[in-house]
PDB file of C-alpha atoms in Angstrom:
ATOM      1  CA  GLU A   1      -3.915   4.791 -18.417  1.00 95.00           C
ATOM      2  CA  VAL A   2      -3.133   2.165 -15.780  1.00 97.00           C
ATOM      3  CA  GLN A   3      -6.279   0.534 -14.404  1.00 98.00           C
ATOM      4  CA  LEU A   4      -6.565  -2.133 -11.720  1.00 98.00           C
ATOM      5  CA  LEU A   5     -10.005  -3.571 -11.001  1.00 98.00           C
ATOM      6  CA  GLU A   6     -10.459  -5.938  -8.071  1.00 98.00           C
ATOM      7  CA  SER A   7     -13.365  -8.322  -7.641  1.00 98.00           C
ATOM      8  CA  GLY A   8     -14.372 -11.338  -5.596  1.00 97.00           C
ATOM      9  CA  GLY A   9     -14.880  -9.769  -2.203  1.00 97.00           C
ATOM     10  CA  ASN A  10     -17.762 -11.171  -0.188  1.00 96.00           C
ATOM     11  CA  LEU A  11     -19.053 -12.220   3.225  1.00 97.00           C
ATOM     12  CA  VAL A  12     -17.547 -15.547   4.276  1.00 98.00           C
ATOM     13  CA  HIS A  13     -17.691 -17.626   7.453  1.00 97.00           C
ATOM     14  CA  PRO A  14     -14.606 -18.153   9.617  1.00 97.00           C
ATOM     15  CA  GLY A  15     -12.601 -21.060   8.237  1.00 97.00           C
ATOM     16  CA  GLY A  16     -13.944 -20.462   4.744  1.00 98.00           C
ATOM     17  CA  SER A  17     -12.203 -19.651   1.478  1.00 98.00           C
ATOM     18  CA  LEU A  18     -12.380 -16.899  -1.114  1.00 98.00           C
ATOM     19  CA  ARG A  19     -10.513 -16.004  -4.303  1.00 98.00           C
ATOM     20  CA  LEU A  20      -9.899 -12.400  -5.232  1.00 98.00           C
ATOM     21  CA  SER A  21      -9.078 -11.236  -8.744  1.00 98.00           C
ATOM     22  CA  CYS A  22      -7.500  -8.064 -10.081  1.00 98.00           C
ATOM     23  CA  ALA A  23      -7.875  -7.272 -13.784  1.00 98.00           C
ATOM     24  CA  ALA A  24      -5.099  -5.034 -15.094  1.00 98.00           C
ATOM     25  CA  SER A  25      -4.979  -2.823 -18.167  1.00 98.00           C
ATOM     26  CA  GLY A  26      -3.036   0.106 -19.555  1.00 97.00           C
ATOM     27  CA  PHE A  27       0.433  -1.411 -19.125  1.00 97.00           C
ATOM     28  CA  THR A  28       2.407  -4.548 -19.993  1.00 97.00           C
ATOM     29  CA  PHE A  29       1.177  -6.667 -17.089  1.00 97.00           C
ATOM     30  CA  SER A  30       3.853  -9.378 -17.308  1.00 97.00           C
ATOM     31  CA  SER A  31       6.643  -6.807 -16.938  1.00 97.00           C
ATOM     32  CA  TYR A  32       5.794  -5.776 -13.401  1.00 97.00           C
ATOM     33  CA  ALA A  33       5.646  -7.270  -9.938  1.00 97.00           C
ATOM     34  CA  MET A  34       2.266  -6.993  -8.231  1.00 97.00           C
ATOM     35  CA  SER A  35       1.088  -6.967  -4.629  1.00 97.00           C
ATOM     36  CA  TRP A  36      -1.984  -7.247  -2.462  1.00 98.00           C
ATOM     37  CA  VAL A  37      -2.388  -4.724   0.361  1.00 98.00           C
ATOM     38  CA  ARG A  38      -5.279  -4.721   2.838  1.00 98.00           C
ATOM     39  CA  GLN A  39      -6.948  -2.202   5.093  1.00 98.00           C
ATOM     40  CA  ALA A  40      -9.158  -3.278   7.984  1.00 97.00           C
ATOM     41  CA  PRO A  41     -12.182  -1.031   8.603  1.00 95.00           C
ATOM     42  CA  GLY A  42     -11.012   2.277  10.046  1.00 94.00           C
ATOM     43  CA  LYS A  43      -7.417   1.047  10.245  1.00 95.00           C
ATOM     44  CA  GLY A  44      -4.138   1.479   8.424  1.00 96.00           C
ATOM     45  CA  LEU A  45      -2.543  -0.314   5.485  1.00 97.00           C
ATOM     46  CA  GLU A  46      -0.955  -3.759   5.672  1.00 96.00           C
ATOM     47  CA  TRP A  47       1.090  -5.379   2.904  1.00 95.00           C
ATOM     48  CA  VAL A  48      -0.150  -8.947   2.356  1.00 96.00           C
ATOM     49  CA  SER A  49       1.688 -10.583  -0.520  1.00 96.00           C
ATOM     50  CA  ALA A  50       3.660  -9.953  -3.702  1.00 95.00           C
ATOM     51  CA  LEU A  51       4.997 -11.765  -6.726  1.00 96.00           C
ATOM     52  CA  SER A  52       7.369 -11.085  -9.583  1.00 95.00           C
ATOM     53  CA  GLY A  53       6.412 -10.391 -13.169  1.00 95.00           C
ATOM     54  CA  SER A  54       6.658 -14.056 -14.131  1.00 94.00           C
ATOM     55  CA  GLY A  55       4.999 -15.234 -10.918  1.00 93.00           C
ATOM     56  CA  GLY A  56       8.006 -17.386 -10.163  1.00 93.00           C
ATOM     57  CA  SER A  57       8.911 -15.568  -6.956  1.00 93.00           C
ATOM     58  CA  THR A  58       6.315 -15.031  -4.240  1.00 95.00           C
ATOM     59  CA  HIS A  59       6.389 -13.288  -0.859  1.00 94.00           C
ATOM     60  CA  TYR A  60       3.964 -13.258   2.065  1.00 94.00           C
ATOM     61  CA  ALA A  61       3.408 -11.383   5.299  1.00 93.00           C
ATOM     62  CA  ASP A  62       3.740 -13.633   8.341  1.00 92.00           C
ATOM     63  CA  SER A  63       0.067 -13.007   9.171  1.00 94.00           C
ATOM     64  CA  VAL A  64      -1.119 -14.844   6.036  1.00 96.00           C
ATOM     65  CA  LYS A  65       1.728 -17.264   5.293  1.00 96.00           C
ATOM     66  CA  GLY A  66       0.421 -20.796   4.792  1.00 97.00           C
ATOM     67  CA  ARG A  67      -3.184 -19.620   4.346  1.00 98.00           C
ATOM     68  CA  PHE A  68      -3.065 -17.269   1.327  1.00 98.00           C
ATOM     69  CA  THR A  69      -1.646 -17.938  -2.141  1.00 98.00           C
ATOM     70  CA  ILE A  70      -0.843 -15.237  -4.661  1.00 98.00           C
ATOM     71  CA  SER A  71      -0.703 -16.023  -8.371  1.00 98.00           C
ATOM     72  CA  ARG A  72      -1.081 -14.412 -11.767  1.00 98.00           C
ATOM     73  CA  ASP A  73      -2.182 -15.299 -15.281  1.00 97.00           C
ATOM     74  CA  ASN A  74      -0.204 -13.074 -17.625  1.00 97.00           C
ATOM     75  CA  SER A  75      -2.234 -14.266 -20.624  1.00 97.00           C
ATOM     76  CA  LYS A  76      -5.326 -12.812 -18.959  1.00 98.00           C
ATOM     77  CA  ASN A  77      -3.630  -9.791 -17.342  1.00 98.00           C
ATOM     78  CA  THR A  78      -5.060 -10.898 -14.024  1.00 98.00           C
ATOM     79  CA  LEU A  79      -3.708 -11.164 -10.479  1.00 98.00           C
ATOM     80  CA  TYR A  80      -5.250 -13.526  -7.923  1.00 98.00           C
ATOM     81  CA  LEU A  81      -5.283 -14.055  -4.177  1.00 98.00           C
ATOM     82  CA  GLN A  82      -6.563 -17.402  -2.913  1.00 98.00           C
ATOM     83  CA  MET A  83      -7.521 -17.018   0.731  1.00 98.00           C
ATOM     84  CA  ASN A  84      -8.112 -20.136   2.866  1.00 98.00           C
ATOM     85  CA  SER A  85      -8.786 -20.675   6.560  1.00 98.00           C
ATOM     86  CA  LEU A  86     -10.129 -17.164   6.832  1.00 98.00           C
ATOM     87  CA  ARG A  87     -10.313 -15.482  10.228  1.00 98.00           C
ATOM     88  CA  ALA A  88     -12.241 -12.499  11.548  1.00 97.00           C
ATOM     89  CA  GLU A  89      -9.015 -10.490  11.537  1.00 97.00           C
ATOM     90  CA  ASP A  90      -8.772 -10.924   7.755  1.00 98.00           C
ATOM     91  CA  THR A  91     -11.790  -8.648   7.365  1.00 98.00           C
ATOM     92  CA  ALA A  92     -10.580  -5.736   5.238  1.00 98.00           C
ATOM     93  CA  ILE A  93     -10.630  -3.967   1.921  1.00 98.00           C
ATOM     94  CA  TYR A  94      -8.110  -5.736  -0.293  1.00 98.00           C
ATOM     95  CA  TYR A  95      -6.259  -3.607  -2.828  1.00 98.00           C
ATOM     96  CA  CYS A  96      -4.105  -4.829  -5.656  1.00 98.00           C
ATOM     97  CA  ALA A  97      -1.138  -2.610  -6.336  1.00 98.00           C
ATOM     98  CA  LYS A  98       1.471  -2.404  -9.059  1.00 97.00           C
ATOM     99  CA  ASP A  99       5.236  -2.198  -8.548  1.00 96.00           C
ATOM    100  CA  PRO A 100       7.475  -0.049 -10.747  1.00 95.00           C
ATOM    101  CA  SER A 101       9.765  -2.999 -11.572  1.00 93.00           C
ATOM    102  CA  TYR A 102       9.749  -6.651 -12.677  1.00 93.00           C
ATOM    103  CA  PHE A 103      11.163  -8.201  -9.543  1.00 91.00           C
ATOM    104  CA  TYR A 104       9.639  -7.682  -6.124  1.00 87.00           C
ATOM    105  CA  ASP A 105      11.987  -5.456  -4.182  1.00 87.00           C
ATOM    106  CA  GLY A 106      10.863  -4.872  -0.616  1.00 84.00           C
ATOM    107  CA  GLY A 107      12.470  -1.452  -0.602  1.00 85.00           C
ATOM    108  CA  THR A 108      10.426  -0.042  -3.435  1.00 92.00           C
ATOM    109  CA  TYR A 109       6.912   1.330  -3.623  1.00 96.00           C
ATOM    110  CA  PHE A 110       3.441   0.837  -5.112  1.00 97.00           C
ATOM    111  CA  ASP A 111       2.961   3.181  -8.058  1.00 96.00           C
ATOM    112  CA  TYR A 112      -0.683   2.367  -8.855  1.00 98.00           C
ATOM    113  CA  TRP A 113      -3.562   1.008  -6.771  1.00 98.00           C
ATOM    114  CA  GLY A 114      -6.950  -0.467  -7.578  1.00 98.00           C
ATOM    115  CA  GLN A 115     -10.147   0.692  -5.882  1.00 97.00           C
ATOM    116  CA  GLY A 116     -10.313  -2.346  -3.596  1.00 98.00           C
ATOM    117  CA  THR A 117     -12.742  -5.158  -2.817  1.00 98.00           C
ATOM    118  CA  LEU A 118     -14.257  -5.802   0.619  1.00 98.00           C
ATOM    119  CA  VAL A 119     -13.811  -9.128   2.369  1.00 98.00           C
ATOM    120  CA  THR A 120     -15.876  -9.695   5.507  1.00 98.00           C
ATOM    121  CA  VAL A 121     -15.226 -12.757   7.660  1.00 98.00           C
ATOM    122  CA  SER A 122     -18.047 -13.283  10.099  1.00 96.00           C
ATOM    123  CA  SER A 123     -20.403 -15.969  11.327  1.00 95.00           C
TER     124      SER A 123
ATOM    125  CA  GLN B   1       1.143  -1.427  16.597  1.00 82.00           C
ATOM    126  CA  SER B   2       2.727  -0.250  13.355  1.00 89.00           C
ATOM    127  CA  VAL B   3       6.424  -0.727  12.645  1.00 92.00           C
ATOM    128  CA  LEU B   4       6.664   2.920  11.563  1.00 96.00           C
ATOM    129  CA  THR B   5       5.250   5.556  13.911  1.00 97.00           C
ATOM    130  CA  GLN B   6       3.225   8.526  12.694  1.00 98.00           C
ATOM    131  CA  PRO B   7       1.208  11.088  14.670  1.00 97.00           C
ATOM    132  CA  PRO B   8      -2.505  10.214  14.488  1.00 97.00           C
ATOM    133  CA  SER B   9      -3.463  13.695  13.372  1.00 97.00           C
ATOM    134  CA  VAL B  10      -2.183  17.098  12.366  1.00 98.00           C
ATOM    135  CA  SER B  11      -4.117  20.200  11.410  1.00 97.00           C
ATOM    136  CA  GLY B  12      -3.542  23.593   9.881  1.00 96.00           C
ATOM    137  CA  ALA B  13      -5.304  26.549   8.371  1.00 97.00           C
ATOM    138  CA  PRO B  14      -5.426  27.060   4.615  1.00 97.00           C
ATOM    139  CA  GLY B  15      -2.111  28.366   3.359  1.00 96.00           C
ATOM    140  CA  GLN B  16      -0.146  27.078   6.323  1.00 97.00           C
ATOM    141  CA  ARG B  17       2.640  24.514   6.363  1.00 97.00           C
ATOM    142  CA  VAL B  18       2.214  21.185   8.122  1.00 98.00           C
ATOM    143  CA  THR B  19       4.652  18.330   8.573  1.00 98.00           C
ATOM    144  CA  ILE B  20       4.075  14.650   9.266  1.00 98.00           C
ATOM    145  CA  SER B  21       6.806  12.601  10.874  1.00 98.00           C
ATOM    146  CA  CYS B  22       7.487   8.914  10.296  1.00 98.00           C
ATOM    147  CA  THR B  23       9.769   7.318  12.877  1.00 97.00           C
ATOM    148  CA  GLY B  24      11.366   3.936  12.375  1.00 96.00           C
ATOM    149  CA  SER B  25      14.345   2.009  13.657  1.00 95.00           C
ATOM    150  CA  SER B  26      17.688   0.520  12.706  1.00 94.00           C
ATOM    151  CA  SER B  27      16.019  -2.334  10.804  1.00 93.00           C
ATOM    152  CA  ASN B  28      14.043  -0.121   8.442  1.00 94.00           C
ATOM    153  CA  ILE B  29      14.552   3.615   7.863  1.00 96.00           C
ATOM    154  CA  GLY B  30      17.760   3.682   9.873  1.00 95.00           C
ATOM    155  CA  ALA B  31      19.192   0.847   7.775  1.00 94.00           C
ATOM    156  CA  GLY B  32      19.030   3.099   4.729  1.00 94.00           C
ATOM    157  CA  TYR B  33      15.826   1.851   3.139  1.00 95.00           C
ATOM    158  CA  ASP B  34      13.827   4.401   1.201  1.00 96.00           C
ATOM    159  CA  VAL B  35      10.628   5.943   2.540  1.00 98.00           C
ATOM    160  CA  HIS B  36       7.574   6.467   0.374  1.00 98.00           C
ATOM    161  CA  TRP B  37       4.368   8.385   1.077  1.00 98.00           C
ATOM    162  CA  TYR B  38       0.756   7.833   0.043  1.00 98.00           C
ATOM    163  CA  GLN B  39      -2.314  10.054   0.208  1.00 98.00           C
ATOM    164  CA  GLN B  40      -5.716   8.476   0.822  1.00 98.00           C
ATOM    165  CA  LEU B  41      -8.641  10.792   0.248  1.00 97.00           C
ATOM    166  CA  PRO B  42     -11.867   9.846   2.064  1.00 94.00           C
ATOM    167  CA  GLY B  43     -13.465   6.730   0.604  1.00 93.00           C
ATOM    168  CA  THR B  44     -10.791   6.210  -2.042  1.00 96.00           C
ATOM    169  CA  ALA B  45      -7.721   4.057  -2.632  1.00 97.00           C
ATOM    170  CA  PRO B  46      -4.255   5.244  -1.629  1.00 98.00           C
ATOM    171  CA  LYS B  47      -2.269   7.210  -4.197  1.00 98.00           C
ATOM    172  CA  LEU B  48       1.509   7.487  -4.441  1.00 98.00           C
ATOM    173  CA  LEU B  49       2.595  10.941  -3.294  1.00 98.00           C
ATOM    174  CA  ILE B  50       6.372  10.733  -2.712  1.00 98.00           C
ATOM    175  CA  TYR B  51       8.777   7.923  -3.631  1.00 98.00           C
ATOM    176  CA  GLY B  52      12.425   7.378  -2.828  1.00 96.00           C
ATOM    177  CA  ASN B  53      12.301   9.765   0.150  1.00 97.00           C
ATOM    178  CA  SER B  54      11.859  12.971  -1.809  1.00 98.00           C
ATOM    179  CA  ASN B  55      10.702  12.342  -5.378  1.00 98.00           C
ATOM    180  CA  ARG B  56       7.291  13.402  -6.661  1.00 98.00           C
ATOM    181  CA  PRO B  57       5.486  11.383  -9.347  1.00 97.00           C
ATOM    182  CA  SER B  58       4.245  13.293 -12.342  1.00 96.00           C
ATOM    183  CA  GLY B  59       1.129  15.289 -11.449  1.00 95.00           C
ATOM    184  CA  VAL B  60       1.821  15.681  -7.735  1.00 97.00           C
ATOM    185  CA  PRO B  61       1.991  19.380  -6.808  1.00 96.00           C
ATOM    186  CA  ASP B  62       5.317  20.712  -5.558  1.00 95.00           C
ATOM    187  CA  ARG B  63       3.517  21.765  -2.356  1.00 96.00           C
ATOM    188  CA  PHE B  64       4.299  18.223  -1.219  1.00 98.00           C
ATOM    189  CA  SER B  65       7.877  17.410  -0.266  1.00 98.00           C
ATOM    190  CA  GLY B  66       9.643  14.592   1.547  1.00 98.00           C
ATOM    191  CA  SER B  67      12.865  14.211   3.443  1.00 97.00           C
ATOM    192  CA  LYS B  68      14.702  11.564   5.430  1.00 97.00           C
ATOM    193  CA  SER B  69      17.328  11.668   8.137  1.00 96.00           C
ATOM    194  CA  GLY B  70      18.602   8.912  10.390  1.00 96.00           C
ATOM    195  CA  THR B  71      15.725   6.729  11.555  1.00 96.00           C
ATOM    196  CA  SER B  72      13.009   9.200  10.567  1.00 97.00           C
ATOM    197  CA  ALA B  73      11.358  10.765   7.559  1.00 98.00           C
ATOM    198  CA  SER B  74       9.002  13.682   7.090  1.00 98.00           C
ATOM    199  CA  LEU B  75       6.320  14.798   4.684  1.00 98.00           C
ATOM    200  CA  ALA B  76       5.717  18.534   4.394  1.00 98.00           C
ATOM    201  CA  ILE B  77       2.695  20.196   2.858  1.00 97.00           C
ATOM    202  CA  THR B  78       3.125  23.900   2.187  1.00 97.00           C
ATOM    203  CA  GLY B  79       0.297  26.216   1.206  1.00 96.00           C
ATOM    204  CA  LEU B  80      -2.255  23.816   2.717  1.00 97.00           C
ATOM    205  CA  GLN B  81      -5.472  23.530   0.697  1.00 97.00           C
ATOM    206  CA  ALA B  82      -8.898  22.136   1.519  1.00 96.00           C
ATOM    207  CA  GLU B  83      -8.400  19.261  -0.910  1.00 96.00           C
ATOM    208  CA  ASP B  84      -5.342  18.123   1.059  1.00 97.00           C
ATOM    209  CA  GLU B  85      -7.606  16.860   3.851  1.00 97.00           C
ATOM    210  CA  ALA B  86      -6.851  13.143   3.806  1.00 97.00           C
ATOM    211  CA  ASP B  87      -4.983  10.315   5.491  1.00 98.00           C
ATOM    212  CA  TYR B  88      -1.266  10.085   4.784  1.00 98.00           C
ATOM    213  CA  TYR B  89       0.832   6.924   5.158  1.00 98.00           C
ATOM    214  CA  CYS B  90       4.584   6.395   5.103  1.00 98.00           C
ATOM    215  CA  GLN B  91       6.008   3.083   3.868  1.00 98.00           C
ATOM    216  CA  SER B  92       9.427   1.459   3.939  1.00 97.00           C
ATOM    217  CA  TYR B  93      11.042  -1.970   4.180  1.00 95.00           C
ATOM    218  CA  ASP B  94      12.016  -3.815   7.326  1.00 92.00           C
ATOM    219  CA  SER B  95      14.885  -6.293   7.150  1.00 89.00           C
ATOM    220  CA  SER B  96      13.709  -8.164  10.240  1.00 89.00           C
ATOM    221  CA  LEU B  97      10.344  -9.064   8.713  1.00 83.00           C
ATOM    222  CA  SER B  98      11.231 -11.408   5.799  1.00 75.00           C
ATOM    223  CA  GLY B  99      10.440  -9.399   2.698  1.00 74.00           C
ATOM    224  CA  SER B 100       7.770  -7.234   4.212  1.00 86.00           C
ATOM    225  CA  ARG B 101       7.035  -3.711   3.203  1.00 93.00           C
ATOM    226  CA  VAL B 102       5.857  -1.863   6.289  1.00 95.00           C
ATOM    227  CA  PHE B 103       3.554   1.108   6.773  1.00 96.00           C
ATOM    228  CA  GLY B 104       3.064   3.761   9.370  1.00 97.00           C
ATOM    229  CA  GLY B 105      -0.266   3.882  11.147  1.00 97.00           C
ATOM    230  CA  GLY B 106      -1.401   6.871   9.118  1.00 97.00           C
ATOM    231  CA  THR B 107      -1.920  10.572   9.871  1.00 98.00           C
ATOM    232  CA  LYS B 108      -5.185  12.387   9.382  1.00 98.00           C
ATOM    233  CA  VAL B 109      -4.615  15.910   8.055  1.00 98.00           C
ATOM    234  CA  THR B 110      -7.429  18.312   8.866  1.00 97.00           C
ATOM    235  CA  VAL B 111      -7.709  21.678   7.179  1.00 96.00           C
ATOM    236  CA  LEU B 112      -9.234  24.092   9.686  1.00 94.00           C
TER     237      LEU B 112
END
């Protein structure tokens, strides 16, 4: 059974930093691209970032480019999102999501989602 | 403002059929990119409902069906049940947004 478990969400001041983690199990982690998707309170879904199975190819939404860094440790079956220069508008539940293929293909979908971790940016 | 446009809400009585539209443009749905649908039950994470316009993952009831035509797509729920009350999101790819997958704003389905 595929399981994705996010952690690391917290309350942080504007301009601060936070690192999210997503522990994966139930599948061969290194064989699949992974993404982060966020959902502001009471709002819709927004794709944030993605990377390939090896981690060698990364992609970012314009809203986070230059501030967030996605990475993975395939030896630990864990996905990360380093978030710097946080803003109030980054407040959201952050979900990690699995792709059905090795390479990130913008035209494909998320086949499994974690339960999410809440990031609140406020003074 | 979402790249893909969905109605904020739809409703129907148990057993009825409801449809949710997802309208895009020539840089996403109209360019031939697939549309996928997710169901988000209250307080839970999204779940894949339809992929590749009209395909159901294993375990998804055949009451759910998807279609695509031109710059739009639709999700239909037939034989509406109380447990179908949820938010539904369409998702595609937009070639003008450098690698971004894009979502609709979501549609709340209410079972009367």
